[in-house]
Amino acid sequence: DTAVSQTPKYLVTQMGNDKSIKCEQNLGHDTMYWYKQDSKKFLKIMFSYNNKELIINETVPNRFSPKSPDKAHLNLHINSLELGDSAVYFCASRAGQGNYEQYFGPGTRLTVT
Amino acid sequence: LAKTTQPISMDSYEGQEVNITCSHNNIATNDYITWYQQFPSQGPRFIIQGYKTKVTNEVASLFIPADRKSSTLSLPRVSLSDTAVYYCLVGDVNDYKLSFGAGTTVTVRA
């Protein structure tokens, strides 16, 4: 069973389009994250939700909007895509406070042309 | 959050021991040290975590000196499949935000 899954795995789209990436975890974790990894492998946190509530919102353009319909899902919607949005986006989950281990999804490679 | 500094890259050969040192001079009392491994085209994977002295599991060992201002991840007898990026993280277990740095790219050659 996949612990943290993301769809799609690859996403190629044109500038100006709107797209969504879905994430689901079946670990029963309370906390979920979105990270962006650029071509230099730097992994930057974007958002974190705990029990469906937003708790971390880093300096991310407001074109990016996370949505957590329930504890097991954290989706990322991106409006008006730009070339600089091209990256690999990772979803992760964590049991919550008191636990360091994060479980990452396989990533979604977004290419904006 | 404590800032961490690691080497950008390291090369090794199969069968050797690889030691990656991470500096974290401003580590706080409640901070733990955690290491992740990331293979190409995959998400990072938790390897090991420690607070002080030495921690060992089936994958690696983590050495933390008494002042805790640095830590060393030791990978014994590496193989080609250990080629990956290794990230050192330092943070309070009660923090929701655990920041990843640029990591150390370890390349194992035959």
XYZ file of C-alpha atoms in Angstrom:
223
model
C 0.000 0.000 0.000
C 1.302 3.409 -0.930
C 1.626 5.574 2.166
C 1.629 8.986 0.464
C 0.418 9.213 -3.106
C 0.345 12.117 -5.532
C -1.330 12.598 -8.862
C -0.320 13.289 -11.482
C 3.325 12.224 -11.545
C 4.075 14.428 -14.527
C 2.323 17.605 -15.557
C 3.187 19.601 -18.654
C 1.220 22.745 -19.284
C 1.426 26.180 -20.793
C 1.915 29.505 -19.119
C -1.258 31.044 -17.846
C -3.087 27.774 -17.267
C -4.523 26.622 -13.939
C -3.654 23.174 -12.624
C -4.087 21.046 -9.531
C -1.992 18.387 -7.853
C -3.640 15.926 -5.497
C -2.143 14.264 -2.450
C -3.487 11.525 -0.231
C -1.981 9.758 2.769
C -3.279 6.556 4.337
C -1.098 6.718 7.444
C -3.607 8.448 9.669
C -1.213 11.367 10.118
C -2.384 14.730 11.404
C 0.066 16.941 9.517
C 0.623 17.313 5.793
C 3.037 19.438 3.767
C 3.754 20.718 0.317
C 7.369 21.229 -0.726
C 8.889 22.612 -3.898
C 12.207 21.250 -5.135
C 14.002 23.222 -7.804
C 16.653 22.069 -10.233
C 19.381 22.616 -7.631
C 17.725 20.078 -5.314
C 16.890 22.654 -2.691
C 13.747 21.482 -0.926
C 11.615 24.406 0.208
C 8.545 24.144 2.387
C 5.463 25.865 0.998
C 2.520 24.952 3.214
C 1.630 22.796 6.153
C -1.752 21.716 7.436
C -2.544 20.133 10.763
C -5.951 18.520 11.126
C -7.180 20.411 8.062
C -6.003 23.772 9.398
C -3.297 25.839 7.744
C -0.371 26.258 10.141
C 2.518 27.172 7.865
C 2.304 29.438 4.855
C 5.724 30.368 3.623
C 6.389 33.201 1.211
C 4.550 31.688 -1.700
C 2.699 33.647 -4.398
C -1.029 33.721 -3.775
C -1.460 31.937 -7.104
C -0.778 28.824 -5.032
C -3.730 27.728 -2.939
C -3.736 24.573 -0.827
C -6.967 22.857 0.119
C -7.459 20.151 2.696
C -10.921 18.581 2.410
C -10.081 16.120 5.167
C -7.118 14.986 7.221
C -5.990 12.491 4.593
C -5.914 14.867 1.647
C -4.000 18.027 0.821
C -4.373 19.343 -2.694
C -2.450 22.143 -4.347
C -4.060 24.402 -6.904
C -1.940 26.751 -8.974
C -3.434 29.618 -10.958
C -1.881 31.470 -13.878
C 1.151 29.206 -14.135
C 4.512 30.828 -14.827
C 7.771 29.440 -16.197
C 9.350 29.748 -12.753
C 6.792 27.358 -11.312
C 8.517 24.495 -13.111
C 9.829 22.193 -10.401
C 9.108 18.964 -8.600
C 6.406 19.289 -5.968
C 6.386 16.880 -3.049
C 3.625 16.165 -0.638
C 4.554 14.798 2.775
C 2.843 13.767 5.957
C 3.914 13.504 9.549
C 2.255 12.014 12.602
C 2.297 15.408 14.283
C 4.069 17.179 17.079
C 6.458 14.927 18.900
C 7.370 12.995 15.784
C 10.086 14.021 13.345
C 9.630 11.471 10.621
C 8.016 12.782 7.478
C 6.773 10.468 4.758
C 7.091 11.863 1.268
C 5.116 11.163 -1.848
C 6.794 10.321 -5.155
C 6.635 13.894 -6.388
C 4.941 15.666 -9.272
C 7.205 17.054 -11.942
C 5.583 20.224 -13.251
C 6.860 21.694 -16.491
C 5.497 25.009 -17.653
C 6.185 25.922 -21.263
C 15.323 27.105 13.357
C 18.997 26.174 13.535
C 20.907 26.756 10.303
C 22.781 23.758 8.963
C 25.842 23.564 6.729
C 26.848 20.428 4.841
C 29.297 19.746 2.012
C 27.716 20.075 -1.394
C 29.051 16.777 -2.690
C 31.174 13.762 -1.810
C 32.559 10.948 -3.902
C 33.276 7.449 -2.693
C 33.857 3.906 -3.905
C 31.945 0.764 -3.226
C 32.793 -0.861 0.072
C 34.097 2.313 1.690
C 32.649 4.116 4.677
C 31.176 7.531 3.961
C 31.002 10.180 6.666
C 28.991 13.357 6.105
C 29.391 16.117 8.657
C 26.705 18.704 9.272
C 27.425 21.907 11.199
C 24.685 23.447 13.318
C 26.355 25.958 15.610
C 23.139 27.542 16.889
C 21.355 24.335 17.783
C 18.861 24.829 20.607
C 18.393 22.693 23.700
C 15.175 21.112 22.441
C 16.449 20.475 18.909
C 16.965 17.012 17.498
C 19.113 16.117 14.486
C 17.482 14.209 11.655
C 18.851 12.895 8.382
C 16.978 12.110 5.195
C 18.063 10.350 2.028
C 16.728 11.145 -1.426
C 17.256 8.928 -4.439
C 16.859 10.384 -7.929
C 13.229 10.839 -8.938
C 11.944 9.941 -5.461
C 10.850 11.785 -2.373
C 13.175 12.049 0.643
C 13.184 9.153 3.086
C 13.890 9.335 6.811
C 17.146 7.610 7.758
C 18.031 8.385 11.353
C 17.483 10.798 14.201
C 19.390 11.590 17.369
C 19.841 14.026 20.225
C 23.298 13.247 21.587
C 26.125 10.687 21.538
C 25.559 7.877 19.059
C 22.576 6.336 17.347
C 22.749 3.325 15.057
C 20.202 1.536 12.919
C 20.304 -0.890 10.020
C 21.092 1.883 7.540
C 23.481 4.298 9.224
C 25.057 5.637 12.388
C 24.778 9.146 13.707
C 27.533 10.603 15.867
C 26.845 13.729 17.898
C 29.600 15.284 20.049
C 28.903 16.633 23.502
C 28.549 20.258 22.357
C 26.049 19.181 19.660
C 27.277 21.878 17.285
C 27.850 19.313 14.590
C 26.861 15.774 13.716
C 28.223 13.090 11.423
C 26.199 10.622 9.432
C 28.159 7.466 8.774
C 27.237 5.069 5.979
C 29.163 1.814 6.342
C 30.399 -0.096 3.277
C 28.492 1.878 0.677
C 27.253 0.379 -2.565
C 26.243 1.956 -5.847
C 22.661 2.078 -4.600
C 23.658 4.496 -1.828
C 24.180 7.217 -4.422
C 21.737 9.874 -3.278
C 21.326 13.304 -1.737
C 21.551 13.351 2.058
C 19.868 16.113 4.055
C 20.626 17.158 7.606
C 17.782 18.803 9.536
C 17.816 20.341 12.975
C 14.675 21.295 14.830
C 12.413 21.056 17.832
C 10.157 18.016 17.761
C 7.228 20.320 18.528
C 7.861 22.522 15.503
C 5.726 21.890 12.484
C 8.352 23.353 10.200
C 11.476 21.304 9.575
C 13.646 22.984 6.984
C 15.711 21.107 4.471
C 18.941 22.625 3.208
C 20.609 21.908 -0.107
C 21.859 18.506 1.024
C 25.013 16.565 0.196
C 25.139 14.664 -3.061
C 26.981 11.401 -2.444
C 28.182 9.575 -5.534
C 29.396 6.011 -5.127
C 31.554 4.628 -7.907
C 32.444 1.046 -8.741
